[in-house]
Every structure is written in structure tokens, then in C-alpha cells.
């Protein structure tokens, strides 16, 4: 079991090998929600390594401990293990006071009501889903693992398909590095932010918050990451956010403009760059 007292002298969990893993399988870990990676043994192990490096491995370990607890049959053993869980994680996982109270009540109960554990489990899952999983998808660790699996034929197709380049995790990563070198990275960052915005279409509050963050981060005049749009496009976005008319179409015109900007010059230059040529030379 995870030991919060040993965080100083921790030993990194082993990296999963690429044996038996093809690129589409590993790429699917970043699609949808956190369950995609947790339901795959190799993906889960890679996520575990990421959490270890982020000093957050206790969250996954807690969920695994709870799964083990649910499967236990002998009452005395369950109670003893529940007490061990509380002792191990109460000082390391970040829970609200109400969830921590429910956790303690559950352990103190002779009947060990599993419903009392539910709030803590829900909060830890939400933390993984909303904070750590999005960072995992963008991490060097994950991208390097993907790159090791990427067939050369995939990368060669980017020369014929701008959409294929943007739709590939590894391709977009290398394109981002190139854009950074020509001081145009904010365009791709904006594009990625809008993709995330659209993926939150079933969560009104999240969509509203993301829309406002995108406006202040990329479209506000003078901001460090300002993306330059036709004035009328920017005005429409600002007005719709002010009027609380935020839906999946909010950034449609802006994205069309940014994609055209990226396609016209940076994409062509990327295909001729050492960034792309060196990647091709490494792939099988």
C-alpha cells in the first residue's frame, strides 16, 4: 500500500514496456475520460508513473485500496483494512472536511457502511479526471511513449493532411515546438483550448468557465498569448459571453480563422523543418 511517510525516499514505479502495444491503443488513452487509461493495464501503469512524478500517486493508490476493500468478504479483515486505509491516506489525499468526516465515520462503524466511503471516492476520482488526467495527456512522459510506438507511415501522411497533423498527439507536439521557434505557438494553444471547450458541451458550468478563460487568455487585447482575429469575430465572442450565450459554436469563426493562419505558412514551413525531418528519421 502507498505510504505517505516514505515520500522523500520514494522509488519510481517501473515504466510499462511497449511490448504488445500498438499506437492506436496507446493513443486511445488520451481520448474521452480518465477511465480510458485506467481500464488498460499498460495505460494505468504509465499514468501511475506520471502521478508519481507529479507527487500525486496517493490518489490512484487510494482508489485501488478502495476497490480491494469492496472485494473483501471477511468482516474482520475488512474492518482492519479500512482502518489501515484511513491511517495511510488521511494525511495525504486532499479531501473536503465533509468527505473526510464520512471516511472516519465509515471506519468507526462496526457495520462498515460502504456508502460512507462514497464521497471520498467521488472527490478523488474528480481530482484525477479534472486535474491530473488532462495534464497526463499533455505530458512529455505520455508523448514520448506514444512517439516510441508511432509508425513512420503515420508521420509521412502529415505531409498530405494538415488535419491529420493536428489530430495526432505526437504530430501536434512537434508542430507546437516548431511554432514556438517562430513565435506562433499561441495559435495552436488556442486551437487546443477550443477543442477542450467543445468537449465540455454536456457540462454547462465547465463550458461557461472555459469560454471566459479562453477569452481572457487568448483574445483579450494585450495579453501575452493574444491570438489576432478579425475585429468583428472578437466582438461577437465578447458579446455572446457577456450575454451568457455560450454554447459549442462560440469559437467556430475564430477557429476557422486560426486554422487558416496555421495552414497558410507555418504548416508548410514545418514540413520543411528539421523538427519534422528529424522525427521522420527516428521512426520505423
PDB file of C-alpha atoms in Angstrom:
ATOM      1  CA  UNK A   1       0.000   0.000   0.000  1.00  0.00           C
ATOM      2  CA  UNK A   2       1.078   3.605  -0.604  1.00  0.00           C
ATOM      3  CA  UNK A   3       2.997   5.025   2.348  1.00  0.00           C
ATOM      4  CA  UNK A   4       2.767   8.791   2.662  1.00  0.00           C
ATOM      5  CA  UNK A   5       5.599   8.784   5.205  1.00  0.00           C
ATOM      6  CA  UNK A   6       8.008   7.494   2.574  1.00  0.00           C
ATOM      7  CA  UNK A   7       7.524  10.276   0.024  1.00  0.00           C
ATOM      8  CA  UNK A   8      11.066  11.555   0.487  1.00  0.00           C
ATOM      9  CA  UNK A   9      12.691   8.230  -0.363  1.00  0.00           C
ATOM     10  CA  UNK A  10      10.207   7.072  -2.954  1.00  0.00           C
ATOM     11  CA  UNK A  11      11.125   4.612  -5.672  1.00  0.00           C
ATOM     12  CA  UNK A  12       9.575   5.281  -9.057  1.00  0.00           C
ATOM     13  CA  UNK A  13       7.239   2.559 -10.290  1.00  0.00           C
ATOM     14  CA  UNK A  14       8.514   0.790 -13.411  1.00  0.00           C
ATOM     15  CA  UNK A  15       7.646   2.176 -16.815  1.00  0.00           C
ATOM     16  CA  UNK A  16       5.360  -0.079 -18.855  1.00  0.00           C
ATOM     17  CA  UNK A  17       7.033  -1.659 -21.847  1.00  0.00           C
ATOM     18  CA  UNK A  18       5.684  -1.154 -25.355  1.00  0.00           C
ATOM     19  CA  UNK A  19       5.541  -4.915 -25.919  1.00  0.00           C
ATOM     20  CA  UNK A  20       2.174  -5.898 -27.335  1.00  0.00           C
ATOM     21  CA  UNK A  21       1.013  -2.275 -27.578  1.00  0.00           C
ATOM     22  CA  UNK A  22       0.210  -0.680 -30.924  1.00  0.00           C
ATOM     23  CA  UNK A  23      -0.091   3.050 -31.484  1.00  0.00           C
ATOM     24  CA  UNK A  24      -3.933   3.213 -31.747  1.00  0.00           C
ATOM     25  CA  UNK A  25      -4.283   1.509 -28.376  1.00  0.00           C
ATOM     26  CA  UNK A  26      -1.928   3.932 -26.621  1.00  0.00           C
ATOM     27  CA  UNK A  27      -3.437   6.940 -28.405  1.00  0.00           C
ATOM     28  CA  UNK A  28      -6.896   5.942 -27.155  1.00  0.00           C
ATOM     29  CA  UNK A  29      -5.776   6.503 -23.558  1.00  0.00           C
ATOM     30  CA  UNK A  30      -5.997  10.252 -24.094  1.00  0.00           C
ATOM     31  CA  UNK A  31      -9.468  10.098 -25.626  1.00  0.00           C
ATOM     32  CA  UNK A  32     -12.613  10.673 -23.608  1.00  0.00           C
ATOM     33  CA  UNK A  33     -12.211  10.446 -19.851  1.00  0.00           C
ATOM     34  CA  UNK A  34      -9.815   9.056 -17.292  1.00  0.00           C
ATOM     35  CA  UNK A  35     -11.469   5.612 -17.422  1.00  0.00           C
ATOM     36  CA  UNK A  36      -9.832   5.020 -20.829  1.00  0.00           C
ATOM     37  CA  UNK A  37      -6.363   4.927 -19.344  1.00  0.00           C
ATOM     38  CA  UNK A  38      -7.335   3.263 -16.052  1.00  0.00           C
ATOM     39  CA  UNK A  39      -9.049   0.369 -17.836  1.00  0.00           C
ATOM     40  CA  UNK A  40      -5.856  -0.561 -19.698  1.00  0.00           C
ATOM     41  CA  UNK A  41      -3.086  -2.255 -17.729  1.00  0.00           C
ATOM     42  CA  UNK A  42      -0.239  -0.589 -19.630  1.00  0.00           C
ATOM     43  CA  UNK A  43      -2.021   2.755 -19.674  1.00  0.00           C
ATOM     44  CA  UNK A  44      -2.724   2.607 -15.963  1.00  0.00           C
ATOM     45  CA  UNK A  45       0.925   1.862 -15.226  1.00  0.00           C
ATOM     46  CA  UNK A  46       2.056   4.816 -17.354  1.00  0.00           C
ATOM     47  CA  UNK A  47      -0.449   7.039 -15.558  1.00  0.00           C
ATOM     48  CA  UNK A  48       0.897   5.726 -12.254  1.00  0.00           C
ATOM     49  CA  UNK A  49       4.425   6.797 -13.241  1.00  0.00           C
ATOM     50  CA  UNK A  50       3.099  10.236 -14.208  1.00  0.00           C
ATOM     51  CA  UNK A  51       1.322  10.605 -10.868  1.00  0.00           C
ATOM     52  CA  UNK A  52       4.493   9.540  -9.057  1.00  0.00           C
ATOM     53  CA  UNK A  53       6.482  12.226 -10.871  1.00  0.00           C
ATOM     54  CA  UNK A  54       3.750  14.748 -10.035  1.00  0.00           C
ATOM     55  CA  UNK A  55       3.797  13.766  -6.336  1.00  0.00           C
ATOM     56  CA  UNK A  56       0.181  12.649  -6.614  1.00  0.00           C
ATOM     57  CA  UNK A  57       0.342   8.841  -6.725  1.00  0.00           C
ATOM     58  CA  UNK A  58      -1.658   8.611  -3.487  1.00  0.00           C
ATOM     59  CA  UNK A  59      -4.866   9.407  -5.383  1.00  0.00           C
ATOM     60  CA  UNK A  60      -4.669   6.347  -7.616  1.00  0.00           C
ATOM     61  CA  UNK A  61      -3.413   4.200  -4.729  1.00  0.00           C
ATOM     62  CA  UNK A  62      -6.406   5.270  -2.620  1.00  0.00           C
ATOM     63  CA  UNK A  63      -8.884   4.261  -5.334  1.00  0.00           C
ATOM     64  CA  UNK A  64      -7.142   0.911  -5.743  1.00  0.00           C
ATOM     65  CA  UNK A  65      -7.269   0.354  -1.984  1.00  0.00           C
ATOM     66  CA  UNK A  66     -10.997   1.098  -2.010  1.00  0.00           C
ATOM     67  CA  UNK A  67     -11.547  -1.416  -4.830  1.00  0.00           C
ATOM     68  CA  UNK A  68      -9.684  -4.037  -2.824  1.00  0.00           C
ATOM     69  CA  UNK A  69     -11.787  -3.215   0.251  1.00  0.00           C
ATOM     70  CA  UNK A  70     -15.049  -3.669  -1.698  1.00  0.00           C
ATOM     71  CA  UNK A  71     -13.987  -7.142  -2.826  1.00  0.00           C
ATOM     72  CA  UNK A  72     -13.037  -8.402   0.633  1.00  0.00           C
ATOM     73  CA  UNK A  73     -15.501 -10.903   2.152  1.00  0.00           C
ATOM     74  CA  UNK A  74     -14.377 -11.493   5.738  1.00  0.00           C
ATOM     75  CA  UNK A  75     -15.816  -8.805   8.007  1.00  0.00           C
ATOM     76  CA  UNK A  76     -12.925  -8.584  10.499  1.00  0.00           C
ATOM     77  CA  UNK A  77     -10.398  -8.294   7.687  1.00  0.00           C
ATOM     78  CA  UNK A  78     -12.454  -5.573   6.004  1.00  0.00           C
ATOM     79  CA  UNK A  79     -12.623  -3.523   9.203  1.00  0.00           C
ATOM     80  CA  UNK A  80      -8.882  -3.879   9.796  1.00  0.00           C
ATOM     81  CA  UNK A  81      -8.100  -2.922   6.205  1.00  0.00           C
ATOM     82  CA  UNK A  82     -10.471   0.074   6.354  1.00  0.00           C
ATOM     83  CA  UNK A  83      -8.608   1.344   9.411  1.00  0.00           C
ATOM     84  CA  UNK A  84      -5.327   0.884   7.566  1.00  0.00           C
ATOM     85  CA  UNK A  85      -6.696   2.908   4.623  1.00  0.00           C
ATOM     86  CA  UNK A  86      -7.720   5.758   6.913  1.00  0.00           C
ATOM     87  CA  UNK A  87      -4.371   5.791   8.704  1.00  0.00           C
ATOM     88  CA  UNK A  88      -2.476   5.724   5.417  1.00  0.00           C
ATOM     89  CA  UNK A  89      -4.395   8.330   3.415  1.00  0.00           C
ATOM     90  CA  UNK A  90      -5.982  10.801   5.816  1.00  0.00           C
ATOM     91  CA  UNK A  91      -2.855  12.934   5.805  1.00  0.00           C
ATOM     92  CA  UNK A  92      -2.027  12.636   2.114  1.00  0.00           C
ATOM     93  CA  UNK A  93      -5.179  12.884  -0.011  1.00  0.00           C
ATOM     94  CA  UNK A  94      -6.862  16.248  -0.395  1.00  0.00           C
ATOM     95  CA  UNK A  95     -10.455  15.802   0.776  1.00  0.00           C
ATOM     96  CA  UNK A  96     -13.122  18.224   1.901  1.00  0.00           C
ATOM     97  CA  UNK A  97     -13.923  18.203   5.609  1.00  0.00           C
ATOM     98  CA  UNK A  98     -17.301  16.547   4.976  1.00  0.00           C
ATOM     99  CA  UNK A  99     -15.796  13.709   2.916  1.00  0.00           C
ATOM    100  CA  UNK A 100     -13.073  13.144   5.477  1.00  0.00           C
ATOM    101  CA  UNK A 101     -15.710  13.031   8.211  1.00  0.00           C
ATOM    102  CA  UNK A 102     -17.675  10.402   6.256  1.00  0.00           C
ATOM    103  CA  UNK A 103     -14.484   8.396   5.798  1.00  0.00           C
ATOM    104  CA  UNK A 104     -13.785   8.434   9.519  1.00  0.00           C
ATOM    105  CA  UNK A 105     -17.399   7.583  10.337  1.00  0.00           C
ATOM    106  CA  UNK A 106     -17.234   4.622   7.969  1.00  0.00           C
ATOM    107  CA  UNK A 107     -14.137   3.234   9.641  1.00  0.00           C
ATOM    108  CA  UNK A 108     -15.560   3.803  13.123  1.00  0.00           C
ATOM    109  CA  UNK A 109     -18.767   1.916  12.293  1.00  0.00           C
ATOM    110  CA  UNK A 110     -18.934  -1.767  13.230  1.00  0.00           C
ATOM    111  CA  UNK A 111     -21.022  -2.490  10.139  1.00  0.00           C
ATOM    112  CA  UNK A 112     -18.581  -0.692   7.802  1.00  0.00           C
ATOM    113  CA  UNK A 113     -21.185   1.053   5.638  1.00  0.00           C
ATOM    114  CA  UNK A 114     -19.555   1.361   2.193  1.00  0.00           C
ATOM    115  CA  UNK A 115     -21.818   4.290   1.326  1.00  0.00           C
ATOM    116  CA  UNK A 116     -19.855   6.364   3.820  1.00  0.00           C
ATOM    117  CA  UNK A 117     -16.785   5.949   1.610  1.00  0.00           C
ATOM    118  CA  UNK A 118     -18.611   7.223  -1.494  1.00  0.00           C
ATOM    119  CA  UNK A 119     -17.981  10.987  -1.035  1.00  0.00           C
ATOM    120  CA  UNK A 120     -14.214  10.469  -0.652  1.00  0.00           C
ATOM    121  CA  UNK A 121     -14.069   8.157  -3.660  1.00  0.00           C
ATOM    122  CA  UNK A 122     -16.050  10.650  -5.735  1.00  0.00           C
ATOM    123  CA  UNK A 123     -13.768  13.550  -4.823  1.00  0.00           C
ATOM    124  CA  UNK A 124     -10.580  11.652  -5.605  1.00  0.00           C
ATOM    125  CA  UNK A 125     -11.982  10.467  -8.938  1.00  0.00           C
ATOM    126  CA  UNK A 126     -12.975  14.043  -9.775  1.00  0.00           C
ATOM    127  CA  UNK A 127      -9.454  15.237  -8.974  1.00  0.00           C
ATOM    128  CA  UNK A 128      -7.929  12.629 -11.265  1.00  0.00           C
ATOM    129  CA  UNK A 129     -10.429  13.398 -14.025  1.00  0.00           C
ATOM    130  CA  UNK A 130     -10.343  17.188 -13.938  1.00  0.00           C
ATOM    131  CA  UNK A 131      -6.768  17.925 -12.939  1.00  0.00           C
ATOM    132  CA  UNK A 132      -4.279  15.102 -13.239  1.00  0.00           C
ATOM    133  CA  UNK A 133      -5.623  13.290 -16.312  1.00  0.00           C
ATOM    134  CA  UNK A 134      -5.628  16.431 -18.542  1.00  0.00           C
ATOM    135  CA  UNK A 135      -2.024  17.108 -17.503  1.00  0.00           C
ATOM    136  CA  UNK A 136      -1.101  13.478 -18.206  1.00  0.00           C
ATOM    137  CA  UNK A 137      -2.447  13.760 -21.762  1.00  0.00           C
ATOM    138  CA  UNK A 138      -0.142  16.737 -22.404  1.00  0.00           C
ATOM    139  CA  UNK A 139       2.867  15.348 -20.536  1.00  0.00           C
ATOM    140  CA  UNK A 140       6.269  14.616 -22.041  1.00  0.00           C
ATOM    141  CA  UNK A 141       6.064  11.159 -20.451  1.00  0.00           C
ATOM    142  CA  UNK A 142       2.959  10.203 -22.406  1.00  0.00           C
ATOM    143  CA  UNK A 143       4.072  11.858 -25.645  1.00  0.00           C
ATOM    144  CA  UNK A 144       7.451  10.112 -25.544  1.00  0.00           C
ATOM    145  CA  UNK A 145       5.732   6.752 -25.009  1.00  0.00           C
ATOM    146  CA  UNK A 146       3.450   7.468 -27.970  1.00  0.00           C
ATOM    147  CA  UNK A 147       6.354   8.549 -30.152  1.00  0.00           C
ATOM    148  CA  UNK A 148       8.116   5.251 -29.486  1.00  0.00           C
ATOM    149  CA  UNK A 149       5.067   3.469 -30.931  1.00  0.00           C
ATOM    150  CA  UNK A 150       4.296   5.839 -33.819  1.00  0.00           C
ATOM    151  CA  UNK A 151       4.698   4.176 -37.235  1.00  0.00           C
ATOM    152  CA  UNK A 152       6.634   6.242 -39.771  1.00  0.00           C
ATOM    153  CA  UNK A 153       3.725   5.885 -42.200  1.00  0.00           C
ATOM    154  CA  UNK A 154       1.530   7.944 -39.850  1.00  0.00           C
ATOM    155  CA  UNK A 155       4.008  10.817 -39.788  1.00  0.00           C
ATOM    156  CA  UNK A 156       4.519  10.688 -43.551  1.00  0.00           C
ATOM    157  CA  UNK A 157       0.788  11.267 -44.059  1.00  0.00           C
ATOM    158  CA  UNK A 158       1.011  14.622 -42.264  1.00  0.00           C
ATOM    159  CA  UNK A 159       2.664  15.999 -45.402  1.00  0.00           C
ATOM    160  CA  UNK A 160      -0.646  15.477 -47.227  1.00  0.00           C
ATOM    161  CA  UNK A 161      -3.026  16.258 -44.387  1.00  0.00           C
ATOM    162  CA  UNK A 162      -2.968  19.303 -42.137  1.00  0.00           C
ATOM    163  CA  UNK A 163      -5.960  17.847 -40.278  1.00  0.00           C
ATOM    164  CA  UNK A 164      -4.039  14.607 -39.778  1.00  0.00           C
ATOM    165  CA  UNK A 165      -1.162  16.535 -38.207  1.00  0.00           C
ATOM    166  CA  UNK A 166      -3.426  18.400 -35.782  1.00  0.00           C
ATOM    167  CA  UNK A 167      -5.327  15.226 -34.952  1.00  0.00           C
ATOM    168  CA  UNK A 168      -2.221  13.292 -33.925  1.00  0.00           C
ATOM    169  CA  UNK A 169      -0.826  13.771 -30.405  1.00  0.00           C
ATOM    170  CA  UNK A 170       2.799  13.343 -31.440  1.00  0.00           C
ATOM    171  CA  UNK A 171       2.408  15.413 -34.586  1.00  0.00           C
ATOM    172  CA  UNK A 172       0.781  18.260 -32.715  1.00  0.00           C
ATOM    173  CA  UNK A 173       3.529  18.132 -30.076  1.00  0.00           C
ATOM    174  CA  UNK A 174       6.276  18.564 -32.681  1.00  0.00           C
ATOM    175  CA  UNK A 175       4.273  21.194 -34.540  1.00  0.00           C
ATOM    176  CA  UNK A 176       3.927  23.089 -31.254  1.00  0.00           C
ATOM    177  CA  UNK A 177       7.699  23.035 -30.715  1.00  0.00           C
ATOM    178  CA  UNK A 178       8.212  24.378 -34.230  1.00  0.00           C
ATOM    179  CA  UNK A 179       5.585  27.102 -33.752  1.00  0.00           C
ATOM    180  CA  UNK A 180       7.348  28.129 -30.557  1.00  0.00           C
ATOM    181  CA  UNK A 181      10.534  28.659 -32.537  1.00  0.00           C
ATOM    182  CA  UNK A 182       8.749  31.084 -34.887  1.00  0.00           C
ATOM    183  CA  UNK A 183       6.762  32.757 -32.082  1.00  0.00           C
ATOM    184  CA  UNK A 184       3.372  31.472 -33.221  1.00  0.00           C
ATOM    185  CA  UNK A 185       2.608  28.861 -30.560  1.00  0.00           C
ATOM    186  CA  UNK A 186      -0.378  30.792 -29.166  1.00  0.00           C
ATOM    187  CA  UNK A 187      -2.417  29.865 -32.252  1.00  0.00           C
ATOM    188  CA  UNK A 188      -2.121  26.153 -31.549  1.00  0.00           C
ATOM    189  CA  UNK A 189      -2.658  26.660 -27.823  1.00  0.00           C
ATOM    190  CA  UNK A 190      -5.883  28.492 -28.642  1.00  0.00           C
ATOM    191  CA  UNK A 191      -6.926  25.688 -31.010  1.00  0.00           C
ATOM    192  CA  UNK A 192      -6.342  23.087 -28.273  1.00  0.00           C
ATOM    193  CA  UNK A 193      -8.225  25.178 -25.714  1.00  0.00           C
ATOM    194  CA  UNK A 194     -11.245  25.346 -28.031  1.00  0.00           C
ATOM    195  CA  UNK A 195     -11.127  21.569 -28.544  1.00  0.00           C
ATOM    196  CA  UNK A 196     -11.266  21.180 -24.750  1.00  0.00           C
ATOM    197  CA  UNK A 197     -14.079  23.771 -24.596  1.00  0.00           C
ATOM    198  CA  UNK A 198     -16.144  21.822 -27.128  1.00  0.00           C
ATOM    199  CA  UNK A 199     -15.576  18.563 -25.242  1.00  0.00           C
ATOM    200  CA  UNK A 200     -17.284  20.095 -22.198  1.00  0.00           C
ATOM    201  CA  UNK A 201     -20.561  20.673 -24.070  1.00  0.00           C
ATOM    202  CA  UNK A 202     -22.515  18.463 -21.676  1.00  0.00           C
ATOM    203  CA  UNK A 203     -21.276  20.411 -18.640  1.00  0.00           C
ATOM    204  CA  UNK A 204     -22.763  23.915 -18.726  1.00  0.00           C
ATOM    205  CA  UNK A 205     -20.725  25.329 -15.854  1.00  0.00           C
ATOM    206  CA  UNK A 206     -17.461  23.976 -17.223  1.00  0.00           C
ATOM    207  CA  UNK A 207     -18.245  25.347 -20.684  1.00  0.00           C
ATOM    208  CA  UNK A 208     -19.069  28.784 -19.281  1.00  0.00           C
ATOM    209  CA  UNK A 209     -15.866  28.887 -17.247  1.00  0.00           C
ATOM    210  CA  UNK A 210     -13.687  27.653 -20.102  1.00  0.00           C
ATOM    211  CA  UNK A 211     -15.218  30.152 -22.514  1.00  0.00           C
ATOM    212  CA  UNK A 212     -14.330  33.029 -20.202  1.00  0.00           C
ATOM    213  CA  UNK A 213     -10.826  31.671 -19.587  1.00  0.00           C
ATOM    214  CA  UNK A 214     -10.179  31.367 -23.332  1.00  0.00           C
ATOM    215  CA  UNK A 215     -11.390  34.930 -23.864  1.00  0.00           C
ATOM    216  CA  UNK A 216      -9.121  36.357 -21.152  1.00  0.00           C
ATOM    217  CA  UNK A 217      -6.117  34.174 -22.055  1.00  0.00           C
ATOM    218  CA  UNK A 218      -6.086  34.352 -25.844  1.00  0.00           C
ATOM    219  CA  UNK A 219      -8.436  37.066 -27.068  1.00  0.00           C
ATOM    220  CA  UNK A 220      -8.061  39.922 -24.580  1.00  0.00           C
ATOM    221  CA  UNK A 221      -6.149  42.799 -26.130  1.00  0.00           C
ATOM    222  CA  UNK A 222      -2.524  42.948 -24.995  1.00  0.00           C
ATOM    223  CA  UNK A 223      -2.431  39.542 -23.311  1.00  0.00           C
ATOM    224  CA  UNK A 224       0.823  37.574 -23.593  1.00  0.00           C
ATOM    225  CA  UNK A 225      -0.826  34.802 -25.627  1.00  0.00           C
ATOM    226  CA  UNK A 226      -3.032  37.063 -27.731  1.00  0.00           C
ATOM    227  CA  UNK A 227      -4.390  35.471 -30.909  1.00  0.00           C
ATOM    228  CA  UNK A 228      -5.114  38.053 -33.572  1.00  0.00           C
ATOM    229  CA  UNK A 229      -8.609  37.740 -35.048  1.00  0.00           C
ATOM    230  CA  UNK A 230     -10.693  39.922 -37.338  1.00  0.00           C
ATOM    231  CA  UNK A 231     -12.244  42.595 -35.117  1.00  0.00           C
ATOM    232  CA  UNK A 232     -15.811  41.542 -35.843  1.00  0.00           C
ATOM    233  CA  UNK A 233     -15.122  37.930 -34.820  1.00  0.00           C
ATOM    234  CA  UNK A 234     -13.687  39.015 -31.492  1.00  0.00           C
ATOM    235  CA  UNK A 235     -16.636  41.369 -30.884  1.00  0.00           C
ATOM    236  CA  UNK A 236     -19.208  38.617 -31.420  1.00  0.00           C
ATOM    237  CA  UNK A 237     -17.424  36.316 -28.960  1.00  0.00           C
ATOM    238  CA  UNK A 238     -17.193  39.035 -26.311  1.00  0.00           C
ATOM    239  CA  UNK A 239     -20.864  39.956 -26.704  1.00  0.00           C
ATOM    240  CA  UNK A 240     -22.063  36.367 -26.512  1.00  0.00           C
ATOM    241  CA  UNK A 241     -20.054  35.756 -23.331  1.00  0.00           C
ATOM    242  CA  UNK A 242     -21.374  38.986 -21.792  1.00  0.00           C
ATOM    243  CA  UNK A 243     -24.931  37.942 -22.676  1.00  0.00           C
ATOM    244  CA  UNK A 244     -24.312  34.429 -21.324  1.00  0.00           C
ATOM    245  CA  UNK A 245     -24.999  32.912 -24.763  1.00  0.00           C
ATOM    246  CA  UNK A 246     -22.255  30.345 -24.522  1.00  0.00           C
ATOM    247  CA  UNK A 247     -22.606  27.126 -26.493  1.00  0.00           C
ATOM    248  CA  UNK A 248     -20.468  24.808 -28.591  1.00  0.00           C
ATOM    249  CA  UNK A 249     -20.496  27.230 -31.569  1.00  0.00           C
ATOM    250  CA  UNK A 250     -18.968  30.150 -29.633  1.00  0.00           C
ATOM    251  CA  UNK A 251     -15.497  29.943 -31.206  1.00  0.00           C
ATOM    252  CA  UNK A 252     -16.406  28.461 -34.603  1.00  0.00           C
ATOM    253  CA  UNK A 253     -15.463  31.518 -36.680  1.00  0.00           C
ATOM    254  CA  UNK A 254     -12.332  32.115 -34.627  1.00  0.00           C
ATOM    255  CA  UNK A 255     -11.146  28.537 -35.137  1.00  0.00           C
ATOM    256  CA  UNK A 256     -11.682  28.762 -38.899  1.00  0.00           C
ATOM    257  CA  UNK A 257      -9.500  31.855 -38.994  1.00  0.00           C
ATOM    258  CA  UNK A 258      -6.739  30.344 -36.805  1.00  0.00           C
ATOM    259  CA  UNK A 259      -6.669  27.091 -38.773  1.00  0.00           C
ATOM    260  CA  UNK A 260      -6.257  29.074 -41.990  1.00  0.00           C
ATOM    261  CA  UNK A 261      -3.415  31.104 -40.461  1.00  0.00           C
ATOM    262  CA  UNK A 262      -1.624  27.907 -39.400  1.00  0.00           C
ATOM    263  CA  UNK A 263      -2.232  26.189 -42.723  1.00  0.00           C
ATOM    264  CA  UNK A 264      -1.046  29.070 -44.929  1.00  0.00           C
ATOM    265  CA  UNK A 265       2.562  29.415 -43.777  1.00  0.00           C
ATOM    266  CA  UNK A 266       3.584  27.614 -40.552  1.00  0.00           C
ATOM    267  CA  UNK A 267       2.359  24.200 -41.744  1.00  0.00           C
ATOM    268  CA  UNK A 268       4.350  24.418 -44.990  1.00  0.00           C
ATOM    269  CA  UNK A 269       7.455  25.571 -43.141  1.00  0.00           C
ATOM    270  CA  UNK A 270       7.061  22.816 -40.538  1.00  0.00           C
ATOM    271  CA  UNK A 271       7.139  20.129 -43.244  1.00  0.00           C
ATOM    272  CA  UNK A 272      10.481  21.527 -44.396  1.00  0.00           C
ATOM    273  CA  UNK A 273      11.872  21.939 -40.884  1.00  0.00           C
ATOM    274  CA  UNK A 274      14.466  19.880 -39.037  1.00  0.00           C
ATOM    275  CA  UNK A 275      11.805  19.289 -36.362  1.00  0.00           C
ATOM    276  CA  UNK A 276       9.759  17.185 -38.789  1.00  0.00           C
ATOM    277  CA  UNK A 277      12.639  15.705 -40.795  1.00  0.00           C
ATOM    278  CA  UNK A 278      14.490  14.559 -37.657  1.00  0.00           C
ATOM    279  CA  UNK A 279      11.325  12.939 -36.304  1.00  0.00           C
ATOM    280  CA  UNK A 280      10.841  11.003 -39.557  1.00  0.00           C
ATOM    281  CA  UNK A 281      14.409   9.739 -39.382  1.00  0.00           C
ATOM    282  CA  UNK A 282      13.792   8.289 -35.895  1.00  0.00           C
ATOM    283  CA  UNK A 283      10.599   6.424 -36.766  1.00  0.00           C
ATOM    284  CA  UNK A 284      10.431   2.881 -38.074  1.00  0.00           C
TER     285      UNK A 284
END
